[in-house]
Tab-separated table of C-alpha atoms and ligand atoms in Angstrom:
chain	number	residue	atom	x	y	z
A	372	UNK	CA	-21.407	-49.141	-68.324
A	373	UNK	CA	-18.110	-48.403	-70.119
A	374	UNK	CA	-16.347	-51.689	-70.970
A	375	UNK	CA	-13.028	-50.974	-69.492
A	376	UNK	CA	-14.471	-51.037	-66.014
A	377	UNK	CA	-14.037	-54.273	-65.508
A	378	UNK	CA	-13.689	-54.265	-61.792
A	379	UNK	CA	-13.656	-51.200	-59.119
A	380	UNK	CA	-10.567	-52.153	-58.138
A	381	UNK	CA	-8.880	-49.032	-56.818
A	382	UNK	CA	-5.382	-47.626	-55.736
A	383	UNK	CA	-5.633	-45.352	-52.889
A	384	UNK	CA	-4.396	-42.285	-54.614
A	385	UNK	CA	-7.055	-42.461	-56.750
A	386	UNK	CA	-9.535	-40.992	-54.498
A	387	UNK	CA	-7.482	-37.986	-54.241
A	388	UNK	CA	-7.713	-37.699	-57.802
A	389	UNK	CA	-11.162	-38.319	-58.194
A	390	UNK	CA	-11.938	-35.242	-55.803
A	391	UNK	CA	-9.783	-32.997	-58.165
A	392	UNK	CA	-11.210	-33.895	-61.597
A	393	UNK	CA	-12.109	-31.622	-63.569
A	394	UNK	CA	-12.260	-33.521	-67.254
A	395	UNK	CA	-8.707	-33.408	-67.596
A	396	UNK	CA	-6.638	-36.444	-68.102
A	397	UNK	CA	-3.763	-38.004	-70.373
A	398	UNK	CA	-6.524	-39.102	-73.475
A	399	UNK	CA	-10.092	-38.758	-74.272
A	400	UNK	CA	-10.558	-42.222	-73.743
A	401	UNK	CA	-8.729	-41.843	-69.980
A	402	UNK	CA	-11.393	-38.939	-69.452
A	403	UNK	CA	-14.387	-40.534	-70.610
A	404	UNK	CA	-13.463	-43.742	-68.822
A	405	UNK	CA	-11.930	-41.471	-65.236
A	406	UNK	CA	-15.650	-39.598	-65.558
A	407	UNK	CA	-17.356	-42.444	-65.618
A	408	UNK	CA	-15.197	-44.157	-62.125
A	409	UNK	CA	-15.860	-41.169	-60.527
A	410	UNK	CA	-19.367	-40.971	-60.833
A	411	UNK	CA	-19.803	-44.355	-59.343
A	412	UNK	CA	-17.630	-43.565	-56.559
A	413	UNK	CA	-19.445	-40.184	-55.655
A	414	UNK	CA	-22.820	-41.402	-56.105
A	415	UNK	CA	-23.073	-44.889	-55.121
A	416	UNK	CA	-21.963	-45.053	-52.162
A	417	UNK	CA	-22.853	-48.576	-51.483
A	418	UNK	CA	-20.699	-50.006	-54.111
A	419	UNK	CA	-17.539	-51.955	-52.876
A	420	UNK	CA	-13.763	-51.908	-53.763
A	421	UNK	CA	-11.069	-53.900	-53.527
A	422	UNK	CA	-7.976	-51.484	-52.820
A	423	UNK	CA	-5.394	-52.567	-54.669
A	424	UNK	CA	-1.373	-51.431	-55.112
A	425	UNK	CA	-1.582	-51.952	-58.654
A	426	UNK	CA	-3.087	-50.780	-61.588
A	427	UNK	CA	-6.879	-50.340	-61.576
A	428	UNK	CA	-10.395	-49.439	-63.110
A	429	UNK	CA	-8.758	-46.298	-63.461
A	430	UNK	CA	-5.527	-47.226	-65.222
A	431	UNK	CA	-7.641	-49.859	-67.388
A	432	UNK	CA	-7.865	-46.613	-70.105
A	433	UNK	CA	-4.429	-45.196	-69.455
A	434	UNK	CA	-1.756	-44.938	-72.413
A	435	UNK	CA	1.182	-45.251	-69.684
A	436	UNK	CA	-0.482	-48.600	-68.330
A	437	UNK	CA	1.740	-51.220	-70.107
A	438	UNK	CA	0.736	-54.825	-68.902
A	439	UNK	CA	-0.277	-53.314	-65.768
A	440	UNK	CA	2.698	-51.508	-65.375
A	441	UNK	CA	2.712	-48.002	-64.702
A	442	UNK	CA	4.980	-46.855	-67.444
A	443	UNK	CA	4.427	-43.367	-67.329
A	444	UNK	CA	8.377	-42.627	-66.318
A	445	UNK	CA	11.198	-44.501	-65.281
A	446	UNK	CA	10.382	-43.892	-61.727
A	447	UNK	CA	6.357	-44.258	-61.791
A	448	UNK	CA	5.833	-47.674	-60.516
A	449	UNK	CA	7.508	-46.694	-57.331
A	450	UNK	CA	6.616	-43.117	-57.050
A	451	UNK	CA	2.855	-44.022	-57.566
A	452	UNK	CA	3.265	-47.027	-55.059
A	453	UNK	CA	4.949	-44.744	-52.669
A	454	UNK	CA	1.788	-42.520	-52.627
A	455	UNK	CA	-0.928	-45.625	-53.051
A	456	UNK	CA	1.230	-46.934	-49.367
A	457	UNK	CA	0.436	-43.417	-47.906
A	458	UNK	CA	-2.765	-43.317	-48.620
A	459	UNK	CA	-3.409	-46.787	-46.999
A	460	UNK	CA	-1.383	-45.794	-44.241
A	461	UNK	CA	-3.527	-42.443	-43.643
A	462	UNK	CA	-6.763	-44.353	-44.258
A	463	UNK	CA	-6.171	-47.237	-41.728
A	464	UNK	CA	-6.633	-49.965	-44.562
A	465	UNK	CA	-4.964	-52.724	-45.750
A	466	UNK	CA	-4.085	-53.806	-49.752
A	467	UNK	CA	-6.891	-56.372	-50.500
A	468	UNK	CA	-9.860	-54.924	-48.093
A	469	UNK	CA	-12.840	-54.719	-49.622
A	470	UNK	CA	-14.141	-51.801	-48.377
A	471	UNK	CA	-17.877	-49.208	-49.414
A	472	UNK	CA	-16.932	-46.161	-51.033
A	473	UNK	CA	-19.000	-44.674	-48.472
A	474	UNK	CA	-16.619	-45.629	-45.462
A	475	UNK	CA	-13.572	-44.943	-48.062
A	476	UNK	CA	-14.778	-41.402	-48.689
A	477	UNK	CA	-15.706	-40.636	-44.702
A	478	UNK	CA	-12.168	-41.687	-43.616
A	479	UNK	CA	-10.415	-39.393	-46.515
A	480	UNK	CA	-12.570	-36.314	-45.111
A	481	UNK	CA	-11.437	-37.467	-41.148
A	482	UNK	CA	-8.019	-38.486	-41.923
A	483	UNK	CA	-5.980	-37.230	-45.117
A	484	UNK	CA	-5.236	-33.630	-44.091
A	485	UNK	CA	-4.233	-30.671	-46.340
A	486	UNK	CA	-0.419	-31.384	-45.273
A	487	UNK	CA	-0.828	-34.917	-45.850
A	488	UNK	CA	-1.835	-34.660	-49.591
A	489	UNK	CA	0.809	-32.012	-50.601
A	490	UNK	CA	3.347	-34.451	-49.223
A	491	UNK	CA	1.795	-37.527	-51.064
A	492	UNK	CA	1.244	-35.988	-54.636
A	493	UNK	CA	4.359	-33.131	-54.571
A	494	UNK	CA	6.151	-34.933	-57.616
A	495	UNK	CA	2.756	-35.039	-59.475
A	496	UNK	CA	2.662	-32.714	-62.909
A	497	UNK	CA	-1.041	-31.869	-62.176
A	498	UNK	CA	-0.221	-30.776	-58.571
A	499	UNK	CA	0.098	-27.049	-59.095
A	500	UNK	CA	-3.502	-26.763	-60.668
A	501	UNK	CA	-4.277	-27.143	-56.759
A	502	UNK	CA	-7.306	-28.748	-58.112
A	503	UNK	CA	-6.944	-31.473	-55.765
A	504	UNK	CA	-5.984	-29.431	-53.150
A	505	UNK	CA	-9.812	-27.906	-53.610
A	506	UNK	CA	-11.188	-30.958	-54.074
A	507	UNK	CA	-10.069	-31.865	-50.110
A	508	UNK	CA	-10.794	-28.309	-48.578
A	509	UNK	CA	-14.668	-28.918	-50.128
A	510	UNK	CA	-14.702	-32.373	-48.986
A	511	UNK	CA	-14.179	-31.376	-45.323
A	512	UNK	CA	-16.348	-29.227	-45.202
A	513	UNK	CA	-19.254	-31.142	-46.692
B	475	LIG	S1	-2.029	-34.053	-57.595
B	475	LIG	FE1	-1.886	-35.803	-58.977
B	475	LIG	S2	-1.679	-37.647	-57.711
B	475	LIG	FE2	-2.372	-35.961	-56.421
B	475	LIG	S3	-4.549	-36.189	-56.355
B	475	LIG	FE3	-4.088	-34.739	-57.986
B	475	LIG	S4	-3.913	-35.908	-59.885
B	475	LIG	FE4	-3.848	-37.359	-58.157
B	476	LIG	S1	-0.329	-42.524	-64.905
B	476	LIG	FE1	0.049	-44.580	-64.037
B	476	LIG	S2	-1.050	-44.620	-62.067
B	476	LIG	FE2	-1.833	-42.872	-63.247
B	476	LIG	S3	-3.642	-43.696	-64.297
B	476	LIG	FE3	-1.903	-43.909	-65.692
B	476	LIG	S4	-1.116	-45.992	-65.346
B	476	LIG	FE4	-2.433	-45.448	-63.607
């Protein structure tokens, strides 16, 4: 296992991101470290998470994570926390539930719709690959 998973803690958001990566990502090391996050989450769907509002397994092998700070603009701690709230919000969970990335993944098909995630990631700069967007739209109808 990559070393910088130390834990499957994981913001809400993420999830939405996981369903639109495609291999890109801010570093190779980000890449080869998101790749690796995502697998687990999509195959193994027994594994459990702690859903956290902070940084996580996936910001463990981000360049903008600066002692678990999301650094990445002036405004990203709260814009990122902003979406990580929605998310919980949509998904009926609390931060701290440990939760299978089975049940995670069956409540983001039922209840994150197509309107919900253009209003939760509208600031962010890989929004208009719609990549994400796709990555929803196949989800619900798996
Ligand atoms: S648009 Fe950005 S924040 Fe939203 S799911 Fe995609 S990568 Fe994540
Ligand atoms: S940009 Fe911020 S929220 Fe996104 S992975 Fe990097 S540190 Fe985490």
């Amino acid at each position: 296992m990559n070393e910088l998973i130390y834990s499957l803690n994981i913001r809400p958001h993420h999830f939405l991101c996981i369903l639109g990566f495609r291999g890109l990502g801010y570093s190779e090391k980000f890449v080869s470290n998101m790749e690796e996050v995502a697998k687990k989450l999509r195959s193994d769907f027994t594994s459990f998470i702690t859903l956290v509002l902070e940084c996580d397994a996936i910001c463990a092998a981000c360049s903008h994570n600066v002692e678990g700070k999301c650094l990445k603009s002036d405004v990203s701690e709260v814009e990122v926390a902003a979406m990580d709230t929605k998310c919980l919000q949509k998904l009926g969970f609390k931060a701290g539930d440990s939760v299978s990335a089975d049940e995670v993944w069956k409540r983001v098909k039922e209840r994150i719709t197509l309107e919900d995630i253009k209003e939760i990631c509208r600031d962010c700069e890989w929004w208009e690959l719609k990549y994400c967007l796709e990555g929803l739209k196949k989800l619900k109808i798996s």
